[in-house]
Short mmCIF file of C-alpha atoms in Angstrom, two decimals:
data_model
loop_
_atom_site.label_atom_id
_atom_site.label_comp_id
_atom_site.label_asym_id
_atom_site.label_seq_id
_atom_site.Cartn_x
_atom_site.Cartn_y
_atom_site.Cartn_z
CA UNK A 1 -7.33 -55.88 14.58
CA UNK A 2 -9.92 -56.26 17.40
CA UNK A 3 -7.27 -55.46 19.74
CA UNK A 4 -6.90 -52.33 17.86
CA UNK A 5 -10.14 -51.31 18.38
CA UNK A 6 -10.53 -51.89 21.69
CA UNK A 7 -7.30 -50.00 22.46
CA UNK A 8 -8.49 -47.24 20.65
CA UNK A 9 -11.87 -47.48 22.21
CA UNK A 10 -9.92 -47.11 25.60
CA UNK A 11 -7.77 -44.41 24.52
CA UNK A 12 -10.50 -41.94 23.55
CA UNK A 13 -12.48 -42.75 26.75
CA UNK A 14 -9.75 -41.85 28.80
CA UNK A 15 -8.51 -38.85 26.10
CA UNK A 16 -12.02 -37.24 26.98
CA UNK A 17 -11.98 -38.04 30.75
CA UNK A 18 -8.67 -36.59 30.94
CA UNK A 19 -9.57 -32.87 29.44
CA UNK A 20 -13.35 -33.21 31.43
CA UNK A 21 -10.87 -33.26 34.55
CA UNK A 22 -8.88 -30.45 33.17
CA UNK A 23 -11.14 -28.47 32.13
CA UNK A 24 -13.19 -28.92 35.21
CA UNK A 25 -10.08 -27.90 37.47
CA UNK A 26 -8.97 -25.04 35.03
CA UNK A 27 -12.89 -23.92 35.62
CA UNK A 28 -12.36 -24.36 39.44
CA UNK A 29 -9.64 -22.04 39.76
CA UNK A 30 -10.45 -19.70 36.91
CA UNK A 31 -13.69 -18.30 39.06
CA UNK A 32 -11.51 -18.12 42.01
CA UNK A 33 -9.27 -16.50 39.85
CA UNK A 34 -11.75 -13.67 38.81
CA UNK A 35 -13.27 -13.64 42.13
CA UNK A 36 -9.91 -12.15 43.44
CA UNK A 37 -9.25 -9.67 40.70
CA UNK A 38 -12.77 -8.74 40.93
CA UNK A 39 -11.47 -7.78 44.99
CA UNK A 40 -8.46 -6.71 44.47
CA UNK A 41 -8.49 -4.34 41.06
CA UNK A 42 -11.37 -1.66 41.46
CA UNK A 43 -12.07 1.41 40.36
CA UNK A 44 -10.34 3.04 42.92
CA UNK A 45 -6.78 1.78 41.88
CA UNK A 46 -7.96 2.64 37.90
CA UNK A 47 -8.74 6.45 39.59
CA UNK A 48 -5.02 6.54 41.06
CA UNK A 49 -3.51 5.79 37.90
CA UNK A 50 -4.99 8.45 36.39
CA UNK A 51 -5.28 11.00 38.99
CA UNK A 52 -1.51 10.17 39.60
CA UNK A 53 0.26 10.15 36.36
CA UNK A 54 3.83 10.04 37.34
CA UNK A 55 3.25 6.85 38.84
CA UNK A 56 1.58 5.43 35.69
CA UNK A 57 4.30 3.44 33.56
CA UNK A 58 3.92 4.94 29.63
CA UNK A 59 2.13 2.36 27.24
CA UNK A 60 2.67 2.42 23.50
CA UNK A 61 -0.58 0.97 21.48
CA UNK A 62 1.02 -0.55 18.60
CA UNK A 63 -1.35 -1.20 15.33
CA UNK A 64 -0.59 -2.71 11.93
CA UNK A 65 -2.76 -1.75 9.34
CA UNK A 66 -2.61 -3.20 5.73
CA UNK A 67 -5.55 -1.87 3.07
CA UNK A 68 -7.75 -0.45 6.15
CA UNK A 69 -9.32 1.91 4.06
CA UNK A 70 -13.11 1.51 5.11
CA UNK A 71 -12.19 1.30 9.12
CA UNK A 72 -9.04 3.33 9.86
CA UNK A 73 -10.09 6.83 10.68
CA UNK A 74 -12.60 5.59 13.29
CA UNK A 75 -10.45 3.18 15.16
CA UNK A 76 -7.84 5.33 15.12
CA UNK A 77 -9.84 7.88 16.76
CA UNK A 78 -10.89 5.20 19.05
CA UNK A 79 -7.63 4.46 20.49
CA UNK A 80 -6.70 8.03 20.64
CA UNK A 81 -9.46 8.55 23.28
CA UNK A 82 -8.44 6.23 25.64
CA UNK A 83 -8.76 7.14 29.07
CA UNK A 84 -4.98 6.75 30.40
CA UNK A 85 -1.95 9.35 31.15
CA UNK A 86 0.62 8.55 29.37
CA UNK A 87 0.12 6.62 26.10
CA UNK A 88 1.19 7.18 22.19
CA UNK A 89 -0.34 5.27 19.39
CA UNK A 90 1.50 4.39 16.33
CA UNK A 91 -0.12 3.30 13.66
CA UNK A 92 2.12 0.96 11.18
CA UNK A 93 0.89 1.18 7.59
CA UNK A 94 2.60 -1.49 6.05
CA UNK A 95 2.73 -0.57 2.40
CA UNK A 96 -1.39 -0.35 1.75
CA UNK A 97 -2.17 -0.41 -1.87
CA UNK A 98 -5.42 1.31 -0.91
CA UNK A 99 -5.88 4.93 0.75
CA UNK A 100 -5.15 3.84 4.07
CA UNK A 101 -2.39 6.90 4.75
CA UNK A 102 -3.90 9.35 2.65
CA UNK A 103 -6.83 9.21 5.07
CA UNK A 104 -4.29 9.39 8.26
CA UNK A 105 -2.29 11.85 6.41
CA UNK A 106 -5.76 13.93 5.66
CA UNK A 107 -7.77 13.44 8.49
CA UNK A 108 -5.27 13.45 11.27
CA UNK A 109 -3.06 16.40 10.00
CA UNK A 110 -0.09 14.63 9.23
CA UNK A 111 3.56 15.60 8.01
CA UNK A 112 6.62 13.67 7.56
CA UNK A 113 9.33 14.78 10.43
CA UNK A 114 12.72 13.62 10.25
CA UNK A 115 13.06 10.62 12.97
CA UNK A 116 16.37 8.61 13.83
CA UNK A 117 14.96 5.02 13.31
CA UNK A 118 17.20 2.51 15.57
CA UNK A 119 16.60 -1.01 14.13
CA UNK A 120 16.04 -2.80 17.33
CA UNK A 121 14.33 -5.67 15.92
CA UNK A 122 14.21 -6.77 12.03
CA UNK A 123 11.58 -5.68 9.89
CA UNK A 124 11.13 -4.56 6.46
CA UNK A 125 12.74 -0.99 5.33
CA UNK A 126 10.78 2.08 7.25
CA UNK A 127 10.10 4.84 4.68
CA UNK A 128 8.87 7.99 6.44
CA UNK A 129 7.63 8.97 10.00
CA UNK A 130 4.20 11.09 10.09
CA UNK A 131 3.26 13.38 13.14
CA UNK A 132 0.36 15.48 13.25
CA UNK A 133 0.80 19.42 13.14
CA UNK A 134 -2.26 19.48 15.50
CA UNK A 135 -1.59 19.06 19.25
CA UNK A 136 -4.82 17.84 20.02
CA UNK A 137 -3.17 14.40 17.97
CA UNK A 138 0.14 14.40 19.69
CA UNK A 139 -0.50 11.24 20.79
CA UNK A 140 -0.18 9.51 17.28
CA UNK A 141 2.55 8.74 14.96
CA UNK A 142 2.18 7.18 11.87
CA UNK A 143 4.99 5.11 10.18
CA UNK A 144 4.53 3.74 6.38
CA UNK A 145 6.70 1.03 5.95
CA UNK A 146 7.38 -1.58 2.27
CA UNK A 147 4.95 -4.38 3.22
CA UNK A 148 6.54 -6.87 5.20
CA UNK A 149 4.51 -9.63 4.11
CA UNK A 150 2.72 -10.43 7.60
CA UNK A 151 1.45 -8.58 10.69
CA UNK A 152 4.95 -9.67 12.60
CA UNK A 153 6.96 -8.08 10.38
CA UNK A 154 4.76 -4.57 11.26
CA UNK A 155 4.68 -5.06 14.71
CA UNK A 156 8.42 -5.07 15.02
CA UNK A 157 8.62 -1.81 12.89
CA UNK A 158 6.67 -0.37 15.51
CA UNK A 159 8.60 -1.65 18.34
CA UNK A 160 11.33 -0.04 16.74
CA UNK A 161 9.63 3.87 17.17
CA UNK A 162 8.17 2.88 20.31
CA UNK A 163 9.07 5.18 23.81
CA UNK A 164 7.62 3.42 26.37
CA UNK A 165 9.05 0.50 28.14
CA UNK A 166 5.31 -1.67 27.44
CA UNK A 167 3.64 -1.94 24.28
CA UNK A 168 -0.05 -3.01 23.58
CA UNK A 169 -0.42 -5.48 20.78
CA UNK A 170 -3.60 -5.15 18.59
CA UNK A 171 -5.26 -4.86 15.46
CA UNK A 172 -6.51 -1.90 13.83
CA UNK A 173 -9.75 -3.08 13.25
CA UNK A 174 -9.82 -3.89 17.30
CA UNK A 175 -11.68 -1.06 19.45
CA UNK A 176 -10.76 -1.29 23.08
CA UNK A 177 -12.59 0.02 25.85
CA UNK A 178 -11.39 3.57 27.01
CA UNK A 179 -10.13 2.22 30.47
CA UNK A 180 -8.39 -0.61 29.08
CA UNK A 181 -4.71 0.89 29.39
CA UNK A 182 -5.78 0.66 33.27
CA UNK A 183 -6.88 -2.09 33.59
CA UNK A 184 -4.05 -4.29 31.77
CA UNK A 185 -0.95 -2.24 33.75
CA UNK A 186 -2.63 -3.06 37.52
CA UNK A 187 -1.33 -6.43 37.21
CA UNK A 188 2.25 -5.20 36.80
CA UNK A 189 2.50 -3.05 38.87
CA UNK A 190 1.00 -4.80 41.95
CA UNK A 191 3.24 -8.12 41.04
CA UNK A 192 6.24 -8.81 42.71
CA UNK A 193 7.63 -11.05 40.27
CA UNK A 194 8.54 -9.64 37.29
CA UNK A 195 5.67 -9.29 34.59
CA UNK A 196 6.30 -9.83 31.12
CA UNK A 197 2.91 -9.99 29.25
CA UNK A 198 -1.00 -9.49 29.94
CA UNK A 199 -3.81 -10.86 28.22
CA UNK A 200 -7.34 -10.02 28.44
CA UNK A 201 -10.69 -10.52 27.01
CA UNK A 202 -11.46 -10.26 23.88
CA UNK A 203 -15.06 -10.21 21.97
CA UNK A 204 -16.92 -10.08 18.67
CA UNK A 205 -17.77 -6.78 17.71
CA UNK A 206 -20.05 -8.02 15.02
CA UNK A 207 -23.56 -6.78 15.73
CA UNK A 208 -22.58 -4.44 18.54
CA UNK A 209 -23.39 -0.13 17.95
CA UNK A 210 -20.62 1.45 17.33
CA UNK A 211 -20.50 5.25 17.67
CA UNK A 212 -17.26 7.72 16.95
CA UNK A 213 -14.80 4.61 17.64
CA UNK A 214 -16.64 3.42 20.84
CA UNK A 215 -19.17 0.58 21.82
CA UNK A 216 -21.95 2.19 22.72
CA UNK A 217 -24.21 -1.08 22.55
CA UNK A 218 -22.76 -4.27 23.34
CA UNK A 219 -25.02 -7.05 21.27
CA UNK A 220 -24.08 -10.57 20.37
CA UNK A 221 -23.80 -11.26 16.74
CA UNK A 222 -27.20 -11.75 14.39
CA UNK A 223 -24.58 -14.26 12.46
CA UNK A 224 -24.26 -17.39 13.02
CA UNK A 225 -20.18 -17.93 12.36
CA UNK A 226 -19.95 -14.75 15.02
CA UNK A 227 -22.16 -16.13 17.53
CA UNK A 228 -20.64 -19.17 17.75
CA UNK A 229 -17.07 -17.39 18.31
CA UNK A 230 -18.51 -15.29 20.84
CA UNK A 231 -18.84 -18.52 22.92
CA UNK A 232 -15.71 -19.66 22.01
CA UNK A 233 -13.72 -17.14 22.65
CA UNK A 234 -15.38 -16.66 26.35
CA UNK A 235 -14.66 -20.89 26.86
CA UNK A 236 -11.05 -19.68 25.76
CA UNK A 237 -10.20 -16.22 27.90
CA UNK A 238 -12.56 -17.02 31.19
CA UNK A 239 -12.62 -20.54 31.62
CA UNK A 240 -9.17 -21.68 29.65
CA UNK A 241 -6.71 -18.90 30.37
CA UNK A 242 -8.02 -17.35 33.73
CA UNK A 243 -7.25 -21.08 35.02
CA UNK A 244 -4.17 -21.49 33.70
CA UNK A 245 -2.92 -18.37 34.58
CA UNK A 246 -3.84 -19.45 38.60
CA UNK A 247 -0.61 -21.49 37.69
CA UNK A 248 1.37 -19.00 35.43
CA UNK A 249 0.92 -21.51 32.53
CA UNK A 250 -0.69 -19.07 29.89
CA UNK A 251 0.12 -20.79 26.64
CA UNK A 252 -0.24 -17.77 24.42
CA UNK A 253 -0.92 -13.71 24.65
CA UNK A 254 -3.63 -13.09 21.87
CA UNK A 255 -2.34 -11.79 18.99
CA UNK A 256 -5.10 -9.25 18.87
CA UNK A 257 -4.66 -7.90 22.22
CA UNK A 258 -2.21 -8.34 24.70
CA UNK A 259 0.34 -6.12 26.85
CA UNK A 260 3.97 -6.72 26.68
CA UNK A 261 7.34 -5.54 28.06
CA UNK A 262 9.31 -4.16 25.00
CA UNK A 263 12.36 -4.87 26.19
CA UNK A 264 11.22 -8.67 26.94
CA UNK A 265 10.37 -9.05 23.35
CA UNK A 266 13.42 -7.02 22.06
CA UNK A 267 15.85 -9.47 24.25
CA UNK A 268 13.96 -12.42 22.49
CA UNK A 269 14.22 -11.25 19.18
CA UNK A 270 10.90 -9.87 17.98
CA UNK A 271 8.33 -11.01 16.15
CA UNK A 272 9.05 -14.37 14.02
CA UNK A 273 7.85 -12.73 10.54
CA UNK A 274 7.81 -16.47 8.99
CA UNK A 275 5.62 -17.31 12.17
CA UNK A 276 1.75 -18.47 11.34
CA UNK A 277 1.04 -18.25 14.82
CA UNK A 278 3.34 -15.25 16.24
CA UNK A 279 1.81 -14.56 19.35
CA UNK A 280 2.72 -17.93 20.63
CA UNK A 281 5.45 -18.29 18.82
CA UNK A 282 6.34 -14.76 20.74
CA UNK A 283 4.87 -15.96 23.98
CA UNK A 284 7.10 -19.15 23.95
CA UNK A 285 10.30 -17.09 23.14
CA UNK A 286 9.50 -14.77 25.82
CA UNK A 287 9.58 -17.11 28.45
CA UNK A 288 12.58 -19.22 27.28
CA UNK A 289 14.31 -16.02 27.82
CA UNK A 290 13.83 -15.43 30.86
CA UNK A 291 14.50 -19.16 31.77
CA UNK A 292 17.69 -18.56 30.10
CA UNK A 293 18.18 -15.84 32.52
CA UNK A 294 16.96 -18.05 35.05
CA UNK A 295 14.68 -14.99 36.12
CA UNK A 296 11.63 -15.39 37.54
CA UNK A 297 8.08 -14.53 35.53
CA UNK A 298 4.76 -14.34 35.15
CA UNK A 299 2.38 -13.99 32.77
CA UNK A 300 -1.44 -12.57 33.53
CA UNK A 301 -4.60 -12.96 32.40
CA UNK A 302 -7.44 -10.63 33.77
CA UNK A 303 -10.75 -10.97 33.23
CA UNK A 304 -12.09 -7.70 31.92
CA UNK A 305 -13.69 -7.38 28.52
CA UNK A 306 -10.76 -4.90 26.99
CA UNK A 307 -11.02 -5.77 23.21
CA UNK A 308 -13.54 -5.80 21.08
CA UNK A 309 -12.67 -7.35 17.08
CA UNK A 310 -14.53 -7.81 13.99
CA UNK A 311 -14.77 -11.51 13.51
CA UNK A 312 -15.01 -13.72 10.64
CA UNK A 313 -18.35 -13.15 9.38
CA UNK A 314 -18.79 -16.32 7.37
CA UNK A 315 -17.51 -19.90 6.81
CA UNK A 316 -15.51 -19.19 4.00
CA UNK A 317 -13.35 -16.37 5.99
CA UNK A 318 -13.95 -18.63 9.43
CA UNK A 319 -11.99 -20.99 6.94
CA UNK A 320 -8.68 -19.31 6.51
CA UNK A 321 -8.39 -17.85 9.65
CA UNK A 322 -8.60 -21.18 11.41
CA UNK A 323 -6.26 -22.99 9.03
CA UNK A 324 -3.70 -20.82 9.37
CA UNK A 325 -4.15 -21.41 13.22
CA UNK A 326 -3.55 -25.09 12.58
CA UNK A 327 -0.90 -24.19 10.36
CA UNK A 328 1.16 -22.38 13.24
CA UNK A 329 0.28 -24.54 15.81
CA UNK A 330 2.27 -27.35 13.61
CA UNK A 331 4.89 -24.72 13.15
CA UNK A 332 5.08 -24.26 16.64
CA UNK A 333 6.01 -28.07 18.04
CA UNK A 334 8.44 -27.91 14.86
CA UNK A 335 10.29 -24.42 15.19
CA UNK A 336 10.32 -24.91 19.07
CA UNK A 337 10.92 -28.41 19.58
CA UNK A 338 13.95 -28.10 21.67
CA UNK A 339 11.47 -27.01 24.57
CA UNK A 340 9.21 -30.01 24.60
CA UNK A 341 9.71 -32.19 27.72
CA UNK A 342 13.11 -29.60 28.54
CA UNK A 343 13.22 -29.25 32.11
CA UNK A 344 15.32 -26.23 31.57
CA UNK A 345 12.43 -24.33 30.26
CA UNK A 346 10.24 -25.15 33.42
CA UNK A 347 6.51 -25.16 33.21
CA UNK A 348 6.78 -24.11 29.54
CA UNK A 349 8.67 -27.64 28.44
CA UNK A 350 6.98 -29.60 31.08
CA UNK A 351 3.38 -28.85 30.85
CA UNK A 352 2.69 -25.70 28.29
CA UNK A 353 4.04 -27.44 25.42
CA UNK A 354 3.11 -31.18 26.56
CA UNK A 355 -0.35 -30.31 26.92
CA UNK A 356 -0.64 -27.97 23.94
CA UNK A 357 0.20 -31.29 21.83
CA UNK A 358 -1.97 -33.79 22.99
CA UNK A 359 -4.88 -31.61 23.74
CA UNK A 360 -4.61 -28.55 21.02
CA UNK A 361 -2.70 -30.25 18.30
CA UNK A 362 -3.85 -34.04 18.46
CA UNK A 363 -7.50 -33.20 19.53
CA UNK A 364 -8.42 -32.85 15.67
CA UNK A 365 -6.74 -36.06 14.80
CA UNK A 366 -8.13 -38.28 17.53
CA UNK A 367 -12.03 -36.63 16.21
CA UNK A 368 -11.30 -37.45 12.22
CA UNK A 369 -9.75 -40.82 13.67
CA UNK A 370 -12.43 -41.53 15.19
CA UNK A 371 -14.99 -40.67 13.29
CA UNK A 372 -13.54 -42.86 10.71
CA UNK A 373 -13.61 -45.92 13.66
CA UNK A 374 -17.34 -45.13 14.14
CA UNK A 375 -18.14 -45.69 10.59
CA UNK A 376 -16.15 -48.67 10.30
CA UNK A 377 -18.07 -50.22 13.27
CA UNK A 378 -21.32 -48.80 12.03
CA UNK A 379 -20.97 -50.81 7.87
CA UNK A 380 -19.11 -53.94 10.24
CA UNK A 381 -22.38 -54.01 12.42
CA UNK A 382 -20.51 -54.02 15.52
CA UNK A 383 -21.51 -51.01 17.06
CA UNK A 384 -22.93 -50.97 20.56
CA UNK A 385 -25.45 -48.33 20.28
CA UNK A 386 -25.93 -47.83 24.02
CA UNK A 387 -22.25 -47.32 24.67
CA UNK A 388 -22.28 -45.20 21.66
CA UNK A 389 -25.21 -42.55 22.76
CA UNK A 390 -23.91 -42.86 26.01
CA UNK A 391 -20.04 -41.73 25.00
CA UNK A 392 -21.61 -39.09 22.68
CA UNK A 393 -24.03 -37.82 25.63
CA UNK A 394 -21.04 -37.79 27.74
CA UNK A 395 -18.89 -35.29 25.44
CA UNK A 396 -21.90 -33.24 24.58
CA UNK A 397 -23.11 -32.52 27.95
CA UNK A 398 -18.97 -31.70 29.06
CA UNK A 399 -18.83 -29.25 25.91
CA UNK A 400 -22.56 -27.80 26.64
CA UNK A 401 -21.69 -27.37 30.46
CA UNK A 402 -18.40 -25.51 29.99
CA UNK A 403 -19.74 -22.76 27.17
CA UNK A 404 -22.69 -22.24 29.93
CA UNK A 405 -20.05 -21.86 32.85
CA UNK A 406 -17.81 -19.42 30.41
CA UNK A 407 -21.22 -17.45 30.14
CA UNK A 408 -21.95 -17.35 33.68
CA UNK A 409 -18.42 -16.01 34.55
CA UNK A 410 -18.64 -13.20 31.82
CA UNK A 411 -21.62 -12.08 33.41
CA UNK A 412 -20.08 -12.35 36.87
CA UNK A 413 -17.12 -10.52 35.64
CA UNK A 414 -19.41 -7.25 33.93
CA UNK A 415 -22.69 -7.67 32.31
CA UNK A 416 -21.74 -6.67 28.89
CA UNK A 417 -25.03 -7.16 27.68
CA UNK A 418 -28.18 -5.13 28.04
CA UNK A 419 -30.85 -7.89 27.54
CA UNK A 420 -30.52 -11.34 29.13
CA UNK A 421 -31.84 -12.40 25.59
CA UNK A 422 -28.15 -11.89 24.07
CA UNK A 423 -26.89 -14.02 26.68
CA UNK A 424 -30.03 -16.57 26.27
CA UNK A 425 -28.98 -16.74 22.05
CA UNK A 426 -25.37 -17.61 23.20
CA UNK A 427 -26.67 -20.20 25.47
CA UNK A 428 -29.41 -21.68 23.15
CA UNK A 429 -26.41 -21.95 20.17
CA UNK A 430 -24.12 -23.77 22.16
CA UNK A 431 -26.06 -26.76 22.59
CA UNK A 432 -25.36 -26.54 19.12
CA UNK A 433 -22.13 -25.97 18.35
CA UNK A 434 -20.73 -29.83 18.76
CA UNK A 435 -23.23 -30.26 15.54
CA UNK A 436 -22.81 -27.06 13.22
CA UNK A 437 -19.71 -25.46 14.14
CA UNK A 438 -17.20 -27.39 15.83
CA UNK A 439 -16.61 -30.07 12.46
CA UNK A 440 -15.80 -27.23 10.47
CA UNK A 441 -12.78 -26.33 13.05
CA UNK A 442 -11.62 -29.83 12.92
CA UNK A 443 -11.74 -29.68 9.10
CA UNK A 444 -9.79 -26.54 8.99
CA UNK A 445 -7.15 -27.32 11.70
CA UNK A 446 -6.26 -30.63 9.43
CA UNK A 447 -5.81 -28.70 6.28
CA UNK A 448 -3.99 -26.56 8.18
CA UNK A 449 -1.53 -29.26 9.50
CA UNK A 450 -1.92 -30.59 5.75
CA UNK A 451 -0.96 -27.37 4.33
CA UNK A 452 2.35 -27.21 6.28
CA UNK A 453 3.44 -30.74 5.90
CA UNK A 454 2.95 -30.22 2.06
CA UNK A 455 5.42 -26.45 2.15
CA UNK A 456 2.35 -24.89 -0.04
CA UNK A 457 2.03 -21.03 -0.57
CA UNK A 458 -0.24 -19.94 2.35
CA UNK A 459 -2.72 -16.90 2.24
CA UNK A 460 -3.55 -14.90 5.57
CA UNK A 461 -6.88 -14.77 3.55
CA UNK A 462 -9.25 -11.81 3.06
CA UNK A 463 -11.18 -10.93 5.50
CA UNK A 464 -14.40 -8.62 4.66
CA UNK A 465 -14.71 -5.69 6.32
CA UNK A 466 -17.89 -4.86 7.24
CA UNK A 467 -16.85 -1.51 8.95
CA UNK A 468 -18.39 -0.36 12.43
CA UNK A 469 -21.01 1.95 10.46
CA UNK A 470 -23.99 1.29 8.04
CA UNK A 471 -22.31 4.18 6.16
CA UNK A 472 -19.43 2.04 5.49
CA UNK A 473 -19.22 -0.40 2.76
CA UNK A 474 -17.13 -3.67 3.03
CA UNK A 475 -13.78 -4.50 1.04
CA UNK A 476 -11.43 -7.11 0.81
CA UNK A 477 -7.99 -7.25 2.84
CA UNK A 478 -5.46 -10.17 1.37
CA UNK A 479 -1.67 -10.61 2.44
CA UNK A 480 0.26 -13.05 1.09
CA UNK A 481 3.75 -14.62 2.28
CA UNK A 482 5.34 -17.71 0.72
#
């Protein structure tokens, strides 16, 4: 038994040594990595685009939206003003019980047109096509659909009506930034490998002013739960991903933003509507495609603030959202398998997937492992205290150092913020967010993996809508799929 625990002992000293190095490299070439795009994608090139259209490649936004009652009208009038050439936005209403398309069909102008709907990629039966009898709405189409069960199954529906050979990936309740179209197509176009996906940036809207679909106001969250995903999510997009993609190893394209070639996705199949975690679970199938192909790829990640989403505003929604996360990331390493350690599937099998497992899927089993060690040692009175503090200083001051780089590079990248005192709250609740937020992910990803292993009846959960308005008032959105 001793043995034991000195093996463990050495395992979890070299566990967090090991993702200290990583993260420290994936930091290194991360702010090299927005240094150049910073250089090399300016205005000018965004003024091209749009001063040229012909050579602008069209862009279909693509939003499901499920009981959207209290938000739809303004964020559909948000991406409608985007500041791009040649876009169309279809809006998938995937059989709301609420008045999601009698708002669309009222505000917007709407009539059902006869449209030949070419099943390109499986999703649940499309009932009608809507098109507005106003020009200065062209842009949008509207397609009401039987529910589908999850936000896959609508996606595909509207890969099916889209034109445009790439499609943006989002959420209805997302706002982008008008220049964002611009922004996320530079990458393709100036690659000479083939493209097949772009991620970019995404932030808590909670808190920020909001006026006629546009952020007029960027402020961090006066939540808690919000604030501390606002630091998360920068550690994830600027730190995380900008590294990784310095090596084209992007694990995942978010599913609440992200740029994709349509006829990548239609080649792979579509969205997995049994999928928990589809955007990786689309990412993954993506590239084993085109390794199939043996074609070359990339996938990018640029820097820019693009997206801006209404997060979980409490624990109890925080809750769901993250254990269905853990829930697909089990899914994932069972559905897809075959790829692990595959040398076929190049840097996907070989480091993608390997590291996704030991240091996305294990990390929360290694914590609850060892906090259970820690105890043990602490009743058995064999705890060495000053290895102990020194271990736990060790891992606080890697996790306090990285959320305070992620913070410098978003300011590097655009100061979103006013008032250096929204940055200085982010800053001050990270040192933190070891104590009062990060145990509550590692609860949720285990129930998560629980909930899997035990086949129960999952809920995407119901997320609260606070709207984007004080004249809004908040409702509850709940999908269910067995």
């Amino acid at each position: 038994m001793e043995q034991l625990f000195y093996f463990y002992q050495y395992l979890v000293y070299f566990y967090a040594c090991a993702i200290t190095v990583i993260y420290f490299i994936l930091a290194v070439f991360g702010y090299f990595k927005i240094l150049k795009n910073k250089v090399k994608y300016t205005s000018k090139e965004e003024n091209t685009l749009k001063t040229h259209p012909k050579i602008a490649p069209g862009i279909s936004v693509v939003a499901p939206a499920y009981n959207e009652e209290v938000i739809i009208i303004e964020n559909v009038q948000s991406l409608l003003n985007l500041d791009y050439p040649n876009f169309e936005v279809i809006i998938v209403n995937d059989g709301s019980k609420d008045k999601t398309l009698e708002l669309l069909i009222d505000n917007f102008e709407l009539h059902e047109v006869p449209y030949p709907y070419i099943q390109k990629v499986r999703s649940a039966p499309v009932k009608r096509v809507f098109k507005s009898t106003n020009s200065f709405y062209e842009r949008l189409t509207v397609v009401d659909k039987e529910n589908g069960g999850t936000k896959a199954d609508a996606m595909n529906a509207g890969i099916n009506i889209a034109k445009y050979d790439y499609f943006i990936n989002t959420d209805v309740d997302c706002i982008l930034d008008k220049d964002t179209l611009t922004k996320v197509i530079l990458p393709v176009l100036d690659s000479k490998v083939h493209v097949i996906a772009v991620g970019a940036t995404m932030r808590m809207a909670n808190g920020c002013e909001v006026r006629e679909g546009e952020i007029v106001k960027a402020k961090a969250p006066n939540r808690l739960i919000p604030l501390f995903q606002e630091t998360e999510y920068l550690r994830s997009y600027l730190l995380a991903k900008m590294g990784w993609s310095s090596f084209n190893l992007v694990p995942n394209v978010s599913g609440g933003f992200g740029l994709f070639d349509k006829n990548i996705v239609i080649e792979a199949g579509g969205y997995d509507s049994s999928s928990h975690a589809e955007d990786m679970d689309m990412t993954l199938r993506m590239v084993a495609y085109m390794c199939d192909q043996k074609k070359e790829y990339r996938i990018e990640q640029i820097p820019d603030t693009c997206c801006w989403t209404e997060g979980p505003p409490n624990l109890k929604v925080l809750g769901r959202q993250r254990t269905r996360w853990g829930r697909g990331l089990l899914q994932i390493f069972v559905v897809h398998r075959r790829f692990m350690f595959n040398p076929s599937y190049g840097r996907m099998g070989m480091l993608v997937m390997p590291y996704a497992l030991l240091f996305e899927f294990m990390a929360p089993i290694i914590e609850f492992i060892g906090i259970g060690f820690l105890l043990f040692l602490l009743f058995t009175d064999q705890l060495n205290s000053e290895t102990f503090w020194l271990m736990l200083l060790f891992v606080y001051m890697v996790g306090a150092t990285m959320s305070l780089v992620s913070i410098s590079f978003d300011v590097m990248v655009k100061k979103q913020y006013d008032s250096y005192f929204q940055y200085f709250k982010l800053i001050f609740l990270s040192a933190f967010e070891a104590i009062l937020y990060h145990p509550f992910i590692v609860f949720f990803s285990l129930r998560g993996y629980w909930q899997y292993m035990t086949k129960k009846n999952f809920k995407w959960g119901e997320m609260t809508r606070q709207g984007f308005t004080q004249e809004t008032t908040s409702k509850p959105m709940e999908t269910t799929i067995s």
